[in-house]
Short mmCIF file of C-alpha atoms in Angstrom, two decimals:
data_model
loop_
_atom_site.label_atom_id
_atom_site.label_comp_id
_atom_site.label_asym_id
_atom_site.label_seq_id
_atom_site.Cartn_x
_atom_site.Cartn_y
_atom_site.Cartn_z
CA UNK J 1 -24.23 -1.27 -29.63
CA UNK J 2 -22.57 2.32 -30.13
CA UNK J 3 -18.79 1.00 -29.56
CA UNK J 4 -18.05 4.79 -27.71
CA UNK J 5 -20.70 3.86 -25.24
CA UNK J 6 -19.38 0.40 -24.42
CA UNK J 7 -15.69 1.19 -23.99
CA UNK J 8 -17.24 4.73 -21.81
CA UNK J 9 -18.91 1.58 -19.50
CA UNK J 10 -15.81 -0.40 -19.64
CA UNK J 11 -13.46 2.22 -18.83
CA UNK J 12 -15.49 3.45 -15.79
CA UNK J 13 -15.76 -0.48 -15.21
CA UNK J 14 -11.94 -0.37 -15.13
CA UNK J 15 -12.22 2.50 -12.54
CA UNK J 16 -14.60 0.73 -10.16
CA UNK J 17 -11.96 -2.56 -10.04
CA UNK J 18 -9.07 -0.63 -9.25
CA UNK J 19 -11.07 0.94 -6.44
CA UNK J 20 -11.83 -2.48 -4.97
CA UNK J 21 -8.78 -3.78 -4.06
CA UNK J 22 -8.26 -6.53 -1.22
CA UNK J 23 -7.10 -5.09 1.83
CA UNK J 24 -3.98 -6.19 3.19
CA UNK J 25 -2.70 -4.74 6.27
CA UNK J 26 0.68 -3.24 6.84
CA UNK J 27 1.37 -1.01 10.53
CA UNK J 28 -2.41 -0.77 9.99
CA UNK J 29 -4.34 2.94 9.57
CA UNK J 30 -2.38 4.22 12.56
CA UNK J 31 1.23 3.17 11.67
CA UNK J 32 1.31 3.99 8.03
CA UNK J 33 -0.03 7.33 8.67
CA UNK J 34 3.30 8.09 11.29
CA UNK J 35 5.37 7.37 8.41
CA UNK J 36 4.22 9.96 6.49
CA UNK J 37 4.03 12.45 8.92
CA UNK J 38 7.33 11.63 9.41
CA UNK J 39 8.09 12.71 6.15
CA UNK J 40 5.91 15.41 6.41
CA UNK J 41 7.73 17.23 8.71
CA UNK J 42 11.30 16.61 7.54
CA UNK J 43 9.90 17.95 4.16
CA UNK J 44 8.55 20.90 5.64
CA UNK J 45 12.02 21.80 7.27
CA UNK J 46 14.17 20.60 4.47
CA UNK J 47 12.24 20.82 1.30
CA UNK J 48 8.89 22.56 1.28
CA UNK J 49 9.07 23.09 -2.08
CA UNK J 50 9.07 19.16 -2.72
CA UNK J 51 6.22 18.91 0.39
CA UNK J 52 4.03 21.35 -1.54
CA UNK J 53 4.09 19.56 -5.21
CA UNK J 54 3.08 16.21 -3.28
CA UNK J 55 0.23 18.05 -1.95
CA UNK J 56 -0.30 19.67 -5.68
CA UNK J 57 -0.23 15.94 -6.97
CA UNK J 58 -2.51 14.37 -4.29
CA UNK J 59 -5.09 17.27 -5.01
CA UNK J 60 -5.57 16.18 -8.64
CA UNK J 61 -8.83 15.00 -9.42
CA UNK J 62 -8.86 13.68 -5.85
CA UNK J 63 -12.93 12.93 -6.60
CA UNK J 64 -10.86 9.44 -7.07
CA UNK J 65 -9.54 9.34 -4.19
CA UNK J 66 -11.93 10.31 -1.60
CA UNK J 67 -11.02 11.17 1.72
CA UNK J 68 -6.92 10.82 1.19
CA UNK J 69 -5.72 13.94 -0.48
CA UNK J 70 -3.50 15.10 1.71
CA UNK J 71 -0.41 14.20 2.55
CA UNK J 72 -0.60 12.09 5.20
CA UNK J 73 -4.04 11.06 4.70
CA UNK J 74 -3.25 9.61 1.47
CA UNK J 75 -0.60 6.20 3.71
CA UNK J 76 -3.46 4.29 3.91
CA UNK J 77 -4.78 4.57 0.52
CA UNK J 78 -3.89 1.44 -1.14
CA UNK J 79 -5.09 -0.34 2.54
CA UNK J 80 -8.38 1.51 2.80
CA UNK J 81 -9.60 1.23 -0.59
CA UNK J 82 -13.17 -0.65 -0.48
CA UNK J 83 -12.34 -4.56 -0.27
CA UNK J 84 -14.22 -6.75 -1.48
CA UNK J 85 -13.03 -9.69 -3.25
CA UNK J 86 -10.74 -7.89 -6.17
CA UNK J 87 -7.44 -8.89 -6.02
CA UNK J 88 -5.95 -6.75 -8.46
CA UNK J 89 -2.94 -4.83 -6.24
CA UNK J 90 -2.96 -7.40 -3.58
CA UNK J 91 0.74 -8.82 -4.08
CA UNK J 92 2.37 -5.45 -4.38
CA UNK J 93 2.05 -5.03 -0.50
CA UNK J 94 4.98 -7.83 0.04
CA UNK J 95 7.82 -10.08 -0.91
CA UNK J 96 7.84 -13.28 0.84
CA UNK J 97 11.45 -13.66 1.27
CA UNK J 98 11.95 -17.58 2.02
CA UNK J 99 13.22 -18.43 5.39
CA UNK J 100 13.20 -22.09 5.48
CA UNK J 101 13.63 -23.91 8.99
CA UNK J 102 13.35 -27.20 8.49
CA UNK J 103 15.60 -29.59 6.28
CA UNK J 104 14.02 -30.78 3.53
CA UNK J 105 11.79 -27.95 2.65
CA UNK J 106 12.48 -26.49 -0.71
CA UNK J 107 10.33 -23.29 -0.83
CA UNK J 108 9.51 -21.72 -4.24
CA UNK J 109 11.29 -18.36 -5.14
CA UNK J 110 10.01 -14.95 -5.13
CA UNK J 111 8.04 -13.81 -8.08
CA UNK J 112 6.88 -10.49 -9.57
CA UNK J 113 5.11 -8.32 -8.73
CA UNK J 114 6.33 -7.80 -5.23
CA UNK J 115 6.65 -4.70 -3.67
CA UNK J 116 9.96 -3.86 -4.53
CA UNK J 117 9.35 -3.82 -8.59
CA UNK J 118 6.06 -2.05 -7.48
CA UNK J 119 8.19 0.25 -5.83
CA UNK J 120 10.42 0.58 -8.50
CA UNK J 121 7.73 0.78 -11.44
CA UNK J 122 6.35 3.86 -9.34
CA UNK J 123 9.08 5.22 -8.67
CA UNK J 124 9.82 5.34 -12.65
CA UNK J 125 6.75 6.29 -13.72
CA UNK J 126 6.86 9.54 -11.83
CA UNK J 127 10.02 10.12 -13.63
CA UNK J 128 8.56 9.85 -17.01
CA UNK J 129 8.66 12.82 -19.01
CA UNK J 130 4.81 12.37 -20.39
CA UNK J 131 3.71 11.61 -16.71
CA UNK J 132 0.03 12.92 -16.28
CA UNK J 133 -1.43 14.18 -13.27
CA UNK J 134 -3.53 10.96 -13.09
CA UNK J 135 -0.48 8.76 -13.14
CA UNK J 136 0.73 11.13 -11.11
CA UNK J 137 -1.74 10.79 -7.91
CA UNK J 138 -1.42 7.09 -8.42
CA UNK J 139 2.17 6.20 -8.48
CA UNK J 140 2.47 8.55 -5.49
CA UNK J 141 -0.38 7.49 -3.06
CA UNK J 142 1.36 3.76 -3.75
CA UNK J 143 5.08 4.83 -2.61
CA UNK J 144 4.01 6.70 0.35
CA UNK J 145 2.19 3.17 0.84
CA UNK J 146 4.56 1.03 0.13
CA UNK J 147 7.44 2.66 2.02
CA UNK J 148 5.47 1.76 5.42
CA UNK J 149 4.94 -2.18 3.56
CA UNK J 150 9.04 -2.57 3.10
CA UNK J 151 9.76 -1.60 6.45
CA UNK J 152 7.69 -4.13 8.46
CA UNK J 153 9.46 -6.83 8.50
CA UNK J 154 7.02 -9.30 8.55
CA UNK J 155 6.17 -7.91 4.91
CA UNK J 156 9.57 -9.12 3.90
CA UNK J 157 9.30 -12.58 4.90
CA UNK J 158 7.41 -16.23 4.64
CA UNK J 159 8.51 -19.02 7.07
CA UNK J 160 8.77 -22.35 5.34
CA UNK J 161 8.75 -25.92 7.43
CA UNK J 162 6.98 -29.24 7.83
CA UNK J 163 3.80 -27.74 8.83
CA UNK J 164 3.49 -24.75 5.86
CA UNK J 165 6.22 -26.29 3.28
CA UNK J 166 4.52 -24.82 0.25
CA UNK J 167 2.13 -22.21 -0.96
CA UNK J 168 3.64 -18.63 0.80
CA UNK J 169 4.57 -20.92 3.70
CA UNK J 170 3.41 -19.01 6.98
CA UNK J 171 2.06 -15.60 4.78
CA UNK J 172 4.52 -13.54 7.07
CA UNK J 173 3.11 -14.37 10.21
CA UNK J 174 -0.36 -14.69 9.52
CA UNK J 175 -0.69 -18.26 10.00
CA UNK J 176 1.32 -17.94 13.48
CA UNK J 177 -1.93 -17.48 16.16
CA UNK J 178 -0.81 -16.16 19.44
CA UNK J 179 -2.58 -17.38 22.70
CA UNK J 180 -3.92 -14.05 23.91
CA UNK J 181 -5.28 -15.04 27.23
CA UNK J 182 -1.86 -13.37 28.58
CA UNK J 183 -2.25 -10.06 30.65
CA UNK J 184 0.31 -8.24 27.69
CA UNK J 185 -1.25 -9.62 24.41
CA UNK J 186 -4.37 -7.56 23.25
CA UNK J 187 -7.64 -9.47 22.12
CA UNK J 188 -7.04 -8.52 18.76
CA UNK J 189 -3.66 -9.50 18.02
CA UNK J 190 -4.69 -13.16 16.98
CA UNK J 191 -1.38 -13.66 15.05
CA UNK J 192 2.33 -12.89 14.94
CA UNK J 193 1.54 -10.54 11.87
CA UNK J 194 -1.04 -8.25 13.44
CA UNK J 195 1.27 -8.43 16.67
CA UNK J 196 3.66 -6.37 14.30
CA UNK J 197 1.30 -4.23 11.98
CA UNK J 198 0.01 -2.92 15.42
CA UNK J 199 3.71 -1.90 16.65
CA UNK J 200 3.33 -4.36 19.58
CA UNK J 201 -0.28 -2.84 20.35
CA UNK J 202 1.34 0.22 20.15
CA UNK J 203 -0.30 1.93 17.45
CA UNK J 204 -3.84 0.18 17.09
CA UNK J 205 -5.68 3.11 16.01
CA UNK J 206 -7.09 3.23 12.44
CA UNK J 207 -9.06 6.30 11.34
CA UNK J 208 -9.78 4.87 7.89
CA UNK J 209 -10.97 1.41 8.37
CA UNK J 210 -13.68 0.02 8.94
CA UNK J 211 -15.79 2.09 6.59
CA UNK J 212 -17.08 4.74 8.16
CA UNK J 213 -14.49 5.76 10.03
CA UNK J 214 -13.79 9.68 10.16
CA UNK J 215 -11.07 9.59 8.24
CA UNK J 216 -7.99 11.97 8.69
CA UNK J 217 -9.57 14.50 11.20
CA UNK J 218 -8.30 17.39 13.48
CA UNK J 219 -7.77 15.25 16.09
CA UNK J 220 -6.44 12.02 14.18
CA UNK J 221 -4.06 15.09 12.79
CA UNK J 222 -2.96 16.38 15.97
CA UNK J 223 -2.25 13.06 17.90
CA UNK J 224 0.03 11.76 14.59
CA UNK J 225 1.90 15.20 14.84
CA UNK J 226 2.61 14.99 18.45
CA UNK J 227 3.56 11.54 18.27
CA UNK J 228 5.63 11.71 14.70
CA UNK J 229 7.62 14.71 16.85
CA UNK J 230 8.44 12.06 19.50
CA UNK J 231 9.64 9.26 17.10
CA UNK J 232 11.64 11.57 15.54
CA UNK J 233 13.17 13.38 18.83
CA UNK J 234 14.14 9.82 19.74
CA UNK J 235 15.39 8.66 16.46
CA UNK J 236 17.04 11.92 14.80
CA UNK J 237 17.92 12.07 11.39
CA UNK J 238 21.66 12.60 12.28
CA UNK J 239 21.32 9.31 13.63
CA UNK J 240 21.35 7.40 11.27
CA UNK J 241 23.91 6.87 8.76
CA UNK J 242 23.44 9.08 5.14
CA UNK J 243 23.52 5.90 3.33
CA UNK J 244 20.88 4.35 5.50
CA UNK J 245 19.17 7.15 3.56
CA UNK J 246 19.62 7.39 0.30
CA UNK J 247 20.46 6.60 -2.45
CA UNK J 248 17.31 5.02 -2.99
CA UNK J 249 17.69 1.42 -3.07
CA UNK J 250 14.21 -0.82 -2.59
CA UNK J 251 16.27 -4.22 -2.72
CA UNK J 252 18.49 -3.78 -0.40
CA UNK J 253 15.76 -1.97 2.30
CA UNK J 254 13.87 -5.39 0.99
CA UNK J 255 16.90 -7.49 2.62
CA UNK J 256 16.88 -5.31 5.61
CA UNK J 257 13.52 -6.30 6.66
CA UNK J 258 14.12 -9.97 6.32
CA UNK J 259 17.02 -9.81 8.19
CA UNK J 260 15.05 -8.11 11.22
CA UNK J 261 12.14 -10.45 10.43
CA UNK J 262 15.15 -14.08 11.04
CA UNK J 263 16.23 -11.89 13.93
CA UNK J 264 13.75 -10.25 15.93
CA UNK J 265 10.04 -11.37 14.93
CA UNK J 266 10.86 -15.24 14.80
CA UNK J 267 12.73 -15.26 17.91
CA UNK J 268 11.82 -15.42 21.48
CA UNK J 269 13.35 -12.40 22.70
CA UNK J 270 16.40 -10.40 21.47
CA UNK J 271 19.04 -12.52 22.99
CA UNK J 272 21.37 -14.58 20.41
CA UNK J 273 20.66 -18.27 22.48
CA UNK J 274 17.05 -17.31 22.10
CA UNK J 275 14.54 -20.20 20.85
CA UNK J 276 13.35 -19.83 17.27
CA UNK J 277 9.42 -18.83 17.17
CA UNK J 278 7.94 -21.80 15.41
CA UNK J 279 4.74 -21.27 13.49
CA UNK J 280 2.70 -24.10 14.15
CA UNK J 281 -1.03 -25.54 12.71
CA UNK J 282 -2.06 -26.81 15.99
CA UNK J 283 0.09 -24.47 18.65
CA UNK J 284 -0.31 -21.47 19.69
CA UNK J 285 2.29 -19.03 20.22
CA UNK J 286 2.88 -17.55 23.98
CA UNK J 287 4.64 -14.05 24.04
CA UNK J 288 6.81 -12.54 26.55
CA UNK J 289 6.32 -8.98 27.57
CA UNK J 290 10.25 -8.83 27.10
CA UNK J 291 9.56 -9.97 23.16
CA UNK J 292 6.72 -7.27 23.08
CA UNK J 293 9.72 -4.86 24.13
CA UNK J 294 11.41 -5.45 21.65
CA UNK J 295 8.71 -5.90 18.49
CA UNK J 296 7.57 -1.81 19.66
CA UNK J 297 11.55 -0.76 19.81
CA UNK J 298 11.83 -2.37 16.42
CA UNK J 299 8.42 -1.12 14.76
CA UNK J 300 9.19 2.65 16.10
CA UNK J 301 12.65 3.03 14.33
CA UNK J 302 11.52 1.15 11.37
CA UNK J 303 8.99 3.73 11.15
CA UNK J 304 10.98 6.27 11.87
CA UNK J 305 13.35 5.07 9.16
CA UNK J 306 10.79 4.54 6.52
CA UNK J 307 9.48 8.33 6.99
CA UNK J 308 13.18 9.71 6.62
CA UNK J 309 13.23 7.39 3.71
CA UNK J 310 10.45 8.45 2.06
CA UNK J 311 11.33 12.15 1.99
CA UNK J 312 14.76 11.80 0.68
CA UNK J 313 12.70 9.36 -1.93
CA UNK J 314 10.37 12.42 -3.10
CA UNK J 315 13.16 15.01 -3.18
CA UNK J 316 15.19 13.03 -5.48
CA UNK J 317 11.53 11.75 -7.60
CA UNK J 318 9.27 13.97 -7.48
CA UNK J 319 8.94 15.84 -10.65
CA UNK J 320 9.01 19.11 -10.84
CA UNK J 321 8.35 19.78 -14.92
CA UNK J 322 4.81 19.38 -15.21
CA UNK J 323 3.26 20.82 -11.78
CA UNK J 324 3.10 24.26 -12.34
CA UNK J 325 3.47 27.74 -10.22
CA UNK J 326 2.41 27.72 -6.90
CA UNK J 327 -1.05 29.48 -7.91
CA UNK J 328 -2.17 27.11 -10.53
CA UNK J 329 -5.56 26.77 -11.43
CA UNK J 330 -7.81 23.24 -10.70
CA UNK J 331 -7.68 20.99 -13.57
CA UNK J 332 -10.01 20.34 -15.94
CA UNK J 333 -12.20 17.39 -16.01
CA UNK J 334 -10.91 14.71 -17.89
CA UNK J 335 -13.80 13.58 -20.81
CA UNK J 336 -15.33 10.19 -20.73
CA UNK J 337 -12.45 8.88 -23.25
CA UNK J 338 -9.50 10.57 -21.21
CA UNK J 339 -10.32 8.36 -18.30
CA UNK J 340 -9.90 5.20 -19.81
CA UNK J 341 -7.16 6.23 -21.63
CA UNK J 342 -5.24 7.41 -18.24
CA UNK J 343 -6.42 3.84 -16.95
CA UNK J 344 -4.51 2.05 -20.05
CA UNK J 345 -1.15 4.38 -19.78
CA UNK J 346 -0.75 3.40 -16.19
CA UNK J 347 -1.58 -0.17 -16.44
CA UNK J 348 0.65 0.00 -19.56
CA UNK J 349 3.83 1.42 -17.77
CA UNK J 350 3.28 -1.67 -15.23
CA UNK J 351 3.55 -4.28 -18.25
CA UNK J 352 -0.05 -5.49 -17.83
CA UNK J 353 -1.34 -4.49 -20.58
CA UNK J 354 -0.21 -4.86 -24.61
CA UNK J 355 0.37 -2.66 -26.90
CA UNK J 356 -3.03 -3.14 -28.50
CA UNK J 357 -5.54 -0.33 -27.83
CA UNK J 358 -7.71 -3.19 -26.60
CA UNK J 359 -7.67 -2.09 -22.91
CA UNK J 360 -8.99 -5.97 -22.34
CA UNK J 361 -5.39 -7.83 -22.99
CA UNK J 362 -3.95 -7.59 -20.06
CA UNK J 363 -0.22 -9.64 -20.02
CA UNK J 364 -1.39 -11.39 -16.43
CA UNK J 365 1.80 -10.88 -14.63
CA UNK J 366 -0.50 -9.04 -11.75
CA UNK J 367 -3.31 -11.36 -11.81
CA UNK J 368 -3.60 -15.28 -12.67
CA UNK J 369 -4.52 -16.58 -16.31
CA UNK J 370 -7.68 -17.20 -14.94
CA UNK J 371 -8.31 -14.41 -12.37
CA UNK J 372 -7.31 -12.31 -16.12
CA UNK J 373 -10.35 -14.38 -17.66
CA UNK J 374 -12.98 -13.67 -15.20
CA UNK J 375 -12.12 -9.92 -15.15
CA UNK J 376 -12.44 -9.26 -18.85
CA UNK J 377 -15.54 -11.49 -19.16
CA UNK J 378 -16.83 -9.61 -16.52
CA UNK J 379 -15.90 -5.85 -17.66
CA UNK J 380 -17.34 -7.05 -21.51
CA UNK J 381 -21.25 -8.03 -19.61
CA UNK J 382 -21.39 -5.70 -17.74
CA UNK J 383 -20.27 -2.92 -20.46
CA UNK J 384 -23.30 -4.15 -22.78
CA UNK J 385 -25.71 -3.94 -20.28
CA UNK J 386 -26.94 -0.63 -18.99
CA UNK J 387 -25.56 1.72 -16.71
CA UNK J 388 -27.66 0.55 -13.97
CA UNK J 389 -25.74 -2.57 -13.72
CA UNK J 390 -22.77 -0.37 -12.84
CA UNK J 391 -24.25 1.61 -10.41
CA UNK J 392 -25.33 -1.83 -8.82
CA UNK J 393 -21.87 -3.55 -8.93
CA UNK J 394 -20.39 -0.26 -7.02
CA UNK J 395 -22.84 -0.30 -4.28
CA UNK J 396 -22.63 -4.03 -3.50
CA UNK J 397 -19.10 -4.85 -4.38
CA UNK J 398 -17.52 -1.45 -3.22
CA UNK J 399 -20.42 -0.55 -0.14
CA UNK J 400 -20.47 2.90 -1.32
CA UNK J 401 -23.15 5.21 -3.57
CA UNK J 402 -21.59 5.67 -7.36
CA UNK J 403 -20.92 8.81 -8.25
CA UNK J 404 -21.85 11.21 -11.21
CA UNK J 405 -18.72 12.28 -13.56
CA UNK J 406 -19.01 15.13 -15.46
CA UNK J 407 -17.06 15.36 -18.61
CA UNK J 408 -15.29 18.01 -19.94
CA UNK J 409 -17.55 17.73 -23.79
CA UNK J 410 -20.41 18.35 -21.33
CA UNK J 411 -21.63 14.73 -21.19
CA UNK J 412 -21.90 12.42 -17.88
CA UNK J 413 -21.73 8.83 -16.58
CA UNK J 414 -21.72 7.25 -13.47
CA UNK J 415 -19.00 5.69 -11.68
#
């Protein structure tokens, strides 16, 4: 077979997989979106400039990104990506922080990646001097991601005893169910995690997910606004401390929401003689409405926090040597062989894959030995076989129709 025509498959192979990543949940749709219009507004009154070469990056070939091209609309990117069954991206969204409560248990230590060396690769690779605006739109739609992820403390955090002593112990709340037959506890907060993704049931709204959701519209937009203004007339930027701010530091914002995790998720209520919140394989957890209080206090200032956070983040990152004036032109479509060499450079600056130009050795420190097996086995049949057997995989894998990309050298293939 023509070699062009198998690595043009396997590089829009290499697409689909990164656009079916496993969805893991962080202040769901409705939360992550507050943090960036959070940062929205404090960009538009302290650095529009910055505000406006976000929006420049995000509109870059957003045919990739569909539906999230804007500002705020792109928080939920990395969560809203169809999910089903890749787990390429999944351990960026945390770092299980061990919090051991029972003698005896010897949890296993924190390994890469987490999302504080995704953080920081992202945050590097918009610094680089040969950054594209492919690498570009990626590395950015994952740090306004990942900001909300830090900052929810139950994404900082595993709880290790007798009943969940190995493995990632509790999975930050997620094995903690919650009897929800109380008057205060919503249906659909089954666990201590969801209990804090939603804000305390304060912010259950989603506009992304499930698919076929509207997406970011006018009203979605308008009711984020109104309530971003209200976080941030209760939490002003004055009040916090400038080096709760910046500079930039992912590990130590890391620590921060492990500390509030020990102190305010796994505890009864926010008193110091409280009882410790035990996660349990047979029990049920029973709420207060005074600990529900307390998880929405919490989850509004760390939301707050994270949005302040974020802009300071992108006025000190964002680059500002490749974008271009104000009135620059769309750019052009990248050819068949562009693509898969944008793919490469960014999986490249992440470590995960060699040197080589073989885009198939991947180094495996995102995915397993063997999860790194099945994918390039995978990518090679399916890049020998026709095209159809693309267009399959992305409606039955992703749930979505492919799409046709047209190359700049005037030739076509389907993604």
């Amino acid at each position: 077979l023509n070699t062009a025509k198998t690595m043009m498959r396997l590089s829009s192979l290499l697409v689909l997989l990164c656009c079916c990543v496993l969805r893991v949940h962080c202040w769901w749709g409705h939360g992550h979106c507050l943090v960036l219009q959070v940062a929205e507004l404090d960009l538009a009154a302290r650095a529009p400039e910055t505000l406006r070469i976000a929006n420049a990056i995000l509109a870059d070939y957003a045919e990739f990104f569909p539906r999230d091209s804007t500002f705020v609309g792109s928080a939920a990117w990395a969560d809203n990506l169809h999910s089903e069954g890749f787990y390429l991206f999944s351990e960026w969204h945390y770092y299980d922080s061990p919090y051991s409560v029972d003698a005896g248990v010897a949890p296993p230590a924190v390994k890469e990646p987490n999302s504080v060396w995704a953080l920081e690769q992202c945050k590097k690779g918009l610094g680089s001097r040969t950054l594209t605006p492919w690498a570009a739109s990626f590395y950015l739609r994952w740090i306004n991601h990942l900001m909300g992820d830090v900052h929810q403390p139950l994404h900082n955090v595993a709880q290790y005893s007798t009943d969940f002593p190995t493995g990632q112990g509790d999975r930050g709340g997620n094995e903690c169910k919650i009897d929800t037959t109380l008057s205060n506890i919503s249906d659909s907060l089954t666990n201590l995690h969801k209990v804090w993704d939603s804000a305390g049931g304060l912010y259950p709204d989603d506009p992304f997910y499930p698919p076929g959701r509207p997406g970011l519209s006018t009203a979605y937009k308008q009711m984020f606004e109104r309530q971003a203004k209200d976080l941030m007339s209760e939490y002003k930027l004055s009040s916090f401390d400038s080096d709760d701010i910046s500079p930039v530091d992912f590990a130590a914002w890391q620590r921060a929401g492990y500390d509030l995790a020990v102190r305010k998720a796994y505890v009864a209520d926010d008193e110091h003689s409280a009882p410790l919140l035990r996660c349990s394989k047979t029990e049920k957890l029973t709420l207060t409405s005074d600990y529900m209080t307390q998880v929405q206090a919490t989850a509004r200032r760390q939301i707050v926090l994270a949005g302040y956070r974020l802009s300071a983040l992108l006025i000190d990152a964002l680059p500002d040597h490749w974008v271009g004036p104000a009135n620059r032109t769309a750019l052009p479509p990248l050819t068949k062989e562009q693509i898969g060499e944008e793919l490469r450079k960014v999986l490249k600056e992440f470590g995960t894959v060699s040197d080589s130009p073989d885009d198939t050795k991947y180094s495996g420190r995102m995915v397993t030995a063997s999860a790194t097996v099945v994918l390039v086995l995978v990518a090679l049949v399916i890049g020998l076989l026709a095209p159809t057997v693309v267009k399959f995989v992305s409606r039955r894998f992703c749930g979505q129709s492919y799409h046709r990309v047209v190359a700049a050298d005037g030739g076509s293939f389907d993604l």
